[in-house]
mmCIF file of C-alpha atoms in Angstrom:
data_model
loop_
_atom_site.group_PDB
_atom_site.id
_atom_site.type_symbol
_atom_site.label_atom_id
_atom_site.label_comp_id
_atom_site.label_asym_id
_atom_site.label_seq_id
_atom_site.Cartn_x
_atom_site.Cartn_y
_atom_site.Cartn_z
ATOM 1 C CA UNK A 95 -0.029 -0.237 -0.009
ATOM 2 C CA UNK A 96 0.776 3.380 -0.457
ATOM 3 C CA UNK A 97 2.834 5.231 2.541
ATOM 4 C CA UNK A 98 4.811 8.235 2.456
ATOM 5 C CA UNK A 99 8.794 8.209 3.345
ATOM 6 C CA UNK A 100 10.019 10.383 6.034
ATOM 7 C CA UNK A 101 13.739 11.441 6.829
ATOM 8 C CA UNK A 102 15.430 11.421 9.325
ATOM 9 C CA UNK A 103 13.614 8.377 10.908
ATOM 10 C CA UNK A 104 14.929 9.900 14.175
ATOM 11 C CA UNK A 105 17.260 13.156 15.089
ATOM 12 C CA UNK A 106 19.020 14.525 18.584
ATOM 13 C CA UNK A 107 19.572 17.766 18.507
ATOM 14 C CA UNK A 108 20.683 20.537 20.889
ATOM 15 C CA UNK A 109 18.304 22.817 22.026
ATOM 16 C CA UNK A 110 18.618 26.176 19.849
ATOM 17 C CA UNK A 111 19.717 24.369 17.072
ATOM 18 C CA UNK A 112 17.567 24.673 13.447
ATOM 19 C CA UNK A 113 16.144 21.286 12.448
ATOM 20 C CA UNK A 114 15.035 20.001 9.120
ATOM 21 C CA UNK A 115 13.710 16.989 8.119
ATOM 22 C CA UNK A 116 11.254 15.858 4.519
ATOM 23 C CA UNK A 117 8.797 13.893 2.914
ATOM 24 C CA UNK A 118 8.737 11.990 -0.089
ATOM 25 C CA UNK A 119 6.105 10.013 -1.724
ATOM 26 C CA UNK A 120 5.300 8.212 -5.139
ATOM 27 C CA UNK A 121 2.379 9.532 -5.733
ATOM 28 C CA UNK A 122 1.163 13.470 -6.490
ATOM 29 C CA UNK A 123 -0.829 14.953 -3.688
ATOM 30 C CA UNK A 124 -3.062 18.303 -4.345
ATOM 31 C CA UNK A 125 -2.534 18.853 -0.587
ATOM 32 C CA UNK A 126 -0.020 18.346 2.043
ATOM 33 C CA UNK A 127 -0.080 18.557 6.034
ATOM 34 C CA UNK A 128 2.420 18.395 8.660
ATOM 35 C CA UNK A 129 1.340 16.982 11.955
ATOM 36 C CA UNK A 130 2.655 16.664 15.494
ATOM 37 C CA UNK A 131 2.443 14.072 18.106
ATOM 38 C CA UNK A 132 3.466 14.448 21.758
ATOM 39 C CA UNK A 133 4.456 11.450 23.776
ATOM 40 C CA UNK A 134 0.849 9.401 24.898
ATOM 41 C CA UNK A 135 -1.713 11.797 22.561
ATOM 42 C CA UNK A 136 -2.503 11.823 19.352
ATOM 43 C CA UNK A 137 -1.280 14.147 16.020
ATOM 44 C CA UNK A 138 -2.137 17.555 15.788
ATOM 45 C CA UNK A 139 -1.948 19.507 12.816
ATOM 46 C CA UNK A 140 0.640 21.919 12.147
ATOM 47 C CA UNK A 141 0.995 23.368 9.061
ATOM 48 C CA UNK A 142 -1.218 22.646 5.855
ATOM 49 C CA UNK A 143 0.031 22.992 2.298
ATOM 50 C CA UNK A 144 -2.313 23.688 -0.699
ATOM 51 C CA UNK A 145 -0.063 24.985 -3.680
ATOM 52 C CA UNK A 146 2.960 23.687 -5.331
ATOM 53 C CA UNK A 147 5.621 25.786 -4.373
ATOM 54 C CA UNK A 148 4.103 27.108 -1.562
ATOM 55 C CA UNK A 149 5.983 28.003 1.309
ATOM 56 C CA UNK A 150 3.729 28.589 4.694
ATOM 57 C CA UNK A 151 4.927 29.284 8.014
ATOM 58 C CA UNK A 152 3.405 29.138 11.671
ATOM 59 C CA UNK A 153 6.157 30.614 14.440
ATOM 60 C CA UNK A 154 9.245 28.916 14.275
ATOM 61 C CA UNK A 155 7.844 26.419 11.728
ATOM 62 C CA UNK A 156 8.218 26.731 8.070
ATOM 63 C CA UNK A 157 6.904 24.130 5.451
ATOM 64 C CA UNK A 158 7.376 23.771 1.745
ATOM 65 C CA UNK A 159 5.147 22.122 -0.710
ATOM 66 C CA UNK A 160 7.798 20.829 -3.564
ATOM 67 C CA UNK A 161 7.380 21.784 -6.846
ATOM 68 C CA UNK A 162 6.407 18.075 -8.185
ATOM 69 C CA UNK A 163 3.743 17.879 -5.751
ATOM 70 C CA UNK A 164 5.532 14.132 -4.501
ATOM 71 C CA UNK A 165 7.378 15.685 -1.489
ATOM 72 C CA UNK A 166 7.249 18.390 1.298
ATOM 73 C CA UNK A 167 9.623 20.130 3.740
ATOM 74 C CA UNK A 168 9.573 20.902 7.171
ATOM 75 C CA UNK A 169 11.720 23.077 8.821
ATOM 76 C CA UNK A 170 12.107 24.135 12.761
ATOM 77 C CA UNK A 171 14.233 27.037 13.830
ATOM 78 C CA UNK A 172 15.785 27.489 17.497
ATOM 79 C CA UNK A 173 14.247 24.745 18.575
ATOM 80 C CA UNK A 174 13.041 24.589 22.245
ATOM 81 C CA UNK A 175 12.460 21.698 24.609
ATOM 82 C CA UNK A 176 8.683 21.371 23.910
ATOM 83 C CA UNK A 177 9.649 20.769 20.357
ATOM 84 C CA UNK A 178 10.312 16.834 21.318
ATOM 85 C CA UNK A 179 8.002 14.715 19.653
ATOM 86 C CA UNK A 180 7.149 12.701 16.467
ATOM 87 C CA UNK A 181 6.560 14.654 13.503
ATOM 88 C CA UNK A 182 4.505 13.295 10.492
ATOM 89 C CA UNK A 183 3.681 14.584 7.130
ATOM 90 C CA UNK A 184 0.231 13.574 5.270
ATOM 91 C CA UNK A 185 -0.729 13.583 1.754
ATOM 92 C CA UNK A 186 -4.313 14.199 1.319
ATOM 93 C CA UNK A 187 -6.569 12.862 -1.290
ATOM 94 C CA UNK A 188 -9.681 15.260 -1.287
ATOM 95 C CA UNK A 189 -11.323 13.034 -4.334
ATOM 96 C CA UNK A 190 -11.868 10.059 -1.483
ATOM 97 C CA UNK A 191 -11.547 12.329 1.562
ATOM 98 C CA UNK A 192 -8.413 10.076 2.705
ATOM 99 C CA UNK A 193 -5.215 10.658 4.290
ATOM 100 C CA UNK A 194 -1.995 9.225 3.647
ATOM 101 C CA UNK A 195 0.614 9.525 6.682
ATOM 102 C CA UNK A 196 4.610 9.415 6.341
ATOM 103 C CA UNK A 197 6.750 7.163 8.460
ATOM 104 C CA UNK A 198 7.503 9.821 11.200
ATOM 105 C CA UNK A 199 9.947 11.615 12.097
ATOM 106 C CA UNK A 200 10.980 11.244 15.982
ATOM 107 C CA UNK A 201 12.549 14.216 17.378
ATOM 108 C CA UNK A 202 14.899 14.765 20.928
ATOM 109 C CA UNK A 203 15.869 18.153 22.005
ATOM 110 C CA UNK A 204 18.622 17.796 24.257
ATOM 111 C CA UNK A 205 18.831 21.193 26.807
ATOM 112 C CA UNK B 593 -11.729 19.662 21.547
ATOM 113 C CA UNK B 594 -13.281 17.810 18.326
ATOM 114 C CA UNK B 595 -15.491 15.330 21.122
ATOM 115 C CA UNK B 596 -13.441 12.166 19.800
ATOM 116 C CA UNK B 597 -13.499 9.332 22.507
ATOM 117 C CA UNK B 598 -11.624 6.113 22.365
ATOM 118 C CA UNK B 599 -12.551 2.606 24.026
ATOM 119 C CA UNK B 600 -11.035 0.575 25.811
ATOM 120 C CA UNK B 601 -7.774 3.236 25.866
ATOM 121 C CA UNK B 602 -5.927 -0.570 26.990
ATOM 122 C CA UNK B 603 -6.550 -4.138 26.144
ATOM 123 C CA UNK B 604 -4.694 -6.913 26.341
ATOM 124 C CA UNK B 605 -6.169 -9.924 24.767
ATOM 125 C CA UNK B 606 -4.893 -13.836 23.693
ATOM 126 C CA UNK B 607 -4.594 -14.700 20.376
ATOM 127 C CA UNK B 608 -7.450 -15.747 18.490
ATOM 128 C CA UNK B 609 -9.787 -13.918 20.308
ATOM 129 C CA UNK B 610 -12.260 -11.040 18.756
ATOM 130 C CA UNK B 611 -11.616 -7.511 19.769
ATOM 131 C CA UNK B 612 -13.502 -4.403 19.379
ATOM 132 C CA UNK B 613 -12.709 -0.909 19.677
ATOM 133 C CA UNK B 614 -14.811 1.793 19.800
ATOM 134 C CA UNK B 615 -14.787 5.312 18.176
ATOM 135 C CA UNK B 616 -17.575 7.632 19.389
ATOM 136 C CA UNK B 617 -17.779 11.387 18.376
ATOM 137 C CA UNK B 618 -20.299 14.187 19.344
ATOM 138 C CA UNK B 619 -20.575 16.317 16.616
ATOM 139 C CA UNK B 620 -21.820 14.171 13.716
ATOM 140 C CA UNK B 621 -18.941 14.336 11.543
ATOM 141 C CA UNK B 622 -19.168 12.474 8.322
ATOM 142 C CA UNK B 623 -15.839 11.183 8.148
ATOM 143 C CA UNK B 624 -14.184 8.780 10.636
ATOM 144 C CA UNK B 625 -10.908 7.042 10.234
ATOM 145 C CA UNK B 626 -8.963 4.336 12.024
ATOM 146 C CA UNK B 627 -5.586 4.368 11.866
ATOM 147 C CA UNK B 628 -2.672 1.901 13.584
ATOM 148 C CA UNK B 629 0.472 3.452 14.671
ATOM 149 C CA UNK B 630 3.573 1.149 14.941
ATOM 150 C CA UNK B 631 7.449 1.981 15.104
ATOM 151 C CA UNK B 632 8.990 2.809 11.669
ATOM 152 C CA UNK B 633 5.392 2.698 9.957
ATOM 153 C CA UNK B 634 4.010 5.768 11.029
ATOM 154 C CA UNK B 635 0.494 5.734 10.807
ATOM 155 C CA UNK B 636 -1.213 3.509 8.636
ATOM 156 C CA UNK B 637 -4.988 3.439 7.549
ATOM 157 C CA UNK B 638 -7.030 0.662 7.956
ATOM 158 C CA UNK B 639 -10.397 1.488 7.088
ATOM 159 C CA UNK B 640 -12.196 4.769 6.845
ATOM 160 C CA UNK B 641 -15.863 5.729 6.599
ATOM 161 C CA UNK B 642 -17.818 8.553 4.724
ATOM 162 C CA UNK B 643 -21.299 8.453 6.410
ATOM 163 C CA UNK B 644 -23.826 5.667 8.066
ATOM 164 C CA UNK B 645 -22.944 2.222 6.540
ATOM 165 C CA UNK B 646 -20.510 3.837 3.908
ATOM 166 C CA UNK B 647 -16.865 2.460 4.603
ATOM 167 C CA UNK B 648 -13.704 1.733 2.472
ATOM 168 C CA UNK B 649 -10.609 -0.358 2.831
ATOM 169 C CA UNK B 650 -7.171 1.587 3.931
ATOM 170 C CA UNK B 651 -3.919 0.095 2.952
ATOM 171 C CA UNK B 652 -3.503 -2.710 5.906
ATOM 172 C CA UNK B 653 -7.155 -3.214 6.277
ATOM 173 C CA UNK B 654 -6.658 -7.254 6.021
ATOM 174 C CA UNK B 655 -7.684 -8.787 9.464
ATOM 175 C CA UNK B 656 -9.913 -6.179 10.128
ATOM 176 C CA UNK B 657 -13.800 -5.162 9.810
ATOM 177 C CA UNK B 658 -15.829 -2.134 10.490
ATOM 178 C CA UNK B 659 -18.934 -1.053 11.243
ATOM 179 C CA UNK B 660 -21.043 2.485 11.369
ATOM 180 C CA UNK B 661 -24.966 1.820 12.059
ATOM 181 C CA UNK B 662 -25.089 5.724 13.691
ATOM 182 C CA UNK B 663 -23.094 8.772 12.866
ATOM 183 C CA UNK B 664 -21.443 8.994 16.036
ATOM 184 C CA UNK B 665 -19.962 5.647 16.232
ATOM 185 C CA UNK B 666 -17.375 3.760 14.197
ATOM 186 C CA UNK B 667 -16.033 0.527 15.040
ATOM 187 C CA UNK B 668 -13.148 -1.301 14.448
ATOM 188 C CA UNK B 669 -13.183 -5.555 14.974
ATOM 189 C CA UNK B 670 -10.477 -8.074 14.786
ATOM 190 C CA UNK B 671 -12.506 -11.074 14.058
ATOM 191 C CA UNK B 672 -9.447 -13.108 15.353
ATOM 192 C CA UNK B 673 -6.751 -11.528 17.166
ATOM 193 C CA UNK B 674 -2.863 -11.981 15.732
ATOM 194 C CA UNK B 675 0.384 -11.180 17.848
ATOM 195 C CA UNK B 676 0.794 -8.853 14.522
ATOM 196 C CA UNK B 677 -2.095 -6.887 15.672
ATOM 197 C CA UNK B 678 -0.601 -5.283 18.827
ATOM 198 C CA UNK B 679 -0.055 -2.156 18.015
ATOM 199 C CA UNK B 680 -2.044 1.109 18.925
ATOM 200 C CA UNK B 681 -5.049 2.110 17.192
ATOM 201 C CA UNK B 682 -6.177 5.820 16.595
ATOM 202 C CA UNK B 683 -9.710 7.077 15.540
ATOM 203 C CA UNK B 684 -9.808 10.060 13.859
ATOM 204 C CA UNK B 685 -12.090 12.726 12.219
ATOM 205 C CA UNK B 686 -12.550 14.820 9.052
ATOM 206 C CA UNK B 687 -13.925 17.859 10.132
ATOM 207 C CA UNK B 688 -15.705 19.742 7.034
ATOM 208 C CA UNK B 689 -15.976 23.126 9.227
ATOM 209 C CA UNK B 690 -11.895 23.048 9.900
ATOM 210 C CA UNK B 691 -10.374 25.983 9.010
ATOM 211 C CA UNK B 692 -7.633 23.413 7.181
ATOM 212 C CA UNK B 693 -8.853 21.603 4.210
ATOM 213 C CA UNK B 694 -7.970 17.897 4.642
ATOM 214 C CA UNK B 695 -7.525 18.508 8.478
ATOM 215 C CA UNK B 696 -8.055 15.434 10.884
ATOM 216 C CA UNK B 697 -8.619 15.233 14.614
ATOM 217 C CA UNK B 698 -7.410 12.373 16.596
ATOM 218 C CA UNK B 699 -8.751 10.495 19.433
ATOM 219 C CA UNK B 700 -6.183 9.782 22.170
ATOM 220 C CA UNK B 701 -5.604 6.184 21.065
ATOM 221 C CA UNK B 702 -6.082 2.482 22.011
ATOM 222 C CA UNK B 703 -3.473 0.521 22.981
ATOM 223 C CA UNK B 704 -3.809 -3.210 22.200
ATOM 224 C CA UNK B 705 -1.784 -5.947 23.253
ATOM 225 C CA UNK B 706 -2.419 -9.378 21.498
ATOM 226 C CA UNK B 707 -0.541 -12.379 23.849
#
C-alpha cells in the first residue's frame, strides 16, 4: 500500500539548533499536511499546504510544498524542549477524503 | 476539543480472540478513520467511513472489519486477533468546518496487546 517516506527517522539536536526533515511520495498530492504527536497523545495539525511551491510558516515552523507535488519539507528554527515529539507528513486525497501519513520523524531536544 | 472518545484505552487479549474497539464522536462529522501506529511504519490507514453504512478499505485492512450504524460510532473489529495486530490504534474524524481542508482530529488512542 501507499505510504510516505520521511527522513531522518529520528534525530537528537541541541536546544537552539535548527531542524530540517523531509517527506517523499511515489504519488502526487494536491494537499500536504504536517502533524506533531506529543508522547501519549494523538497527532495535531501544524501546517497545511495547498499549492506546489508554496512556503508556509507557523511561528518557528516553516514548511514547503515541493514543486513536483511528490515531496514536502519542514524546518524548525531555534528548537526548544517542547519541540520533542514525532512529526508526521501527510498527503490528502480530496477525491476520496483519504489522508496518507508518513513514517514519522522522532525529534529529541537536548537542553 | 473535537469530542472524540476511544474505548477501551488499553486492552490485553490472547491470540484468536475477537476484539472490538469503539470510536465515539459527539459532533456528527461525516468522515471517520481508523489508523494503527507502529514504530518505523508511522500511521497506516485501516478503514475509513464517509457516512452511515458507507465504509472503505485502507492500506492495511486485512484482518480488520468495521461498522458504522450510527453517525457517532465507528467500530473496528479484529475477528481473530493475532500478535501482529499488537499496536496503538487511533480514531480520527474529518471536520468539514475546519479552517484547514484535509485536517483530521485524533482521539487519544487505544493500546492493544495480543499475547
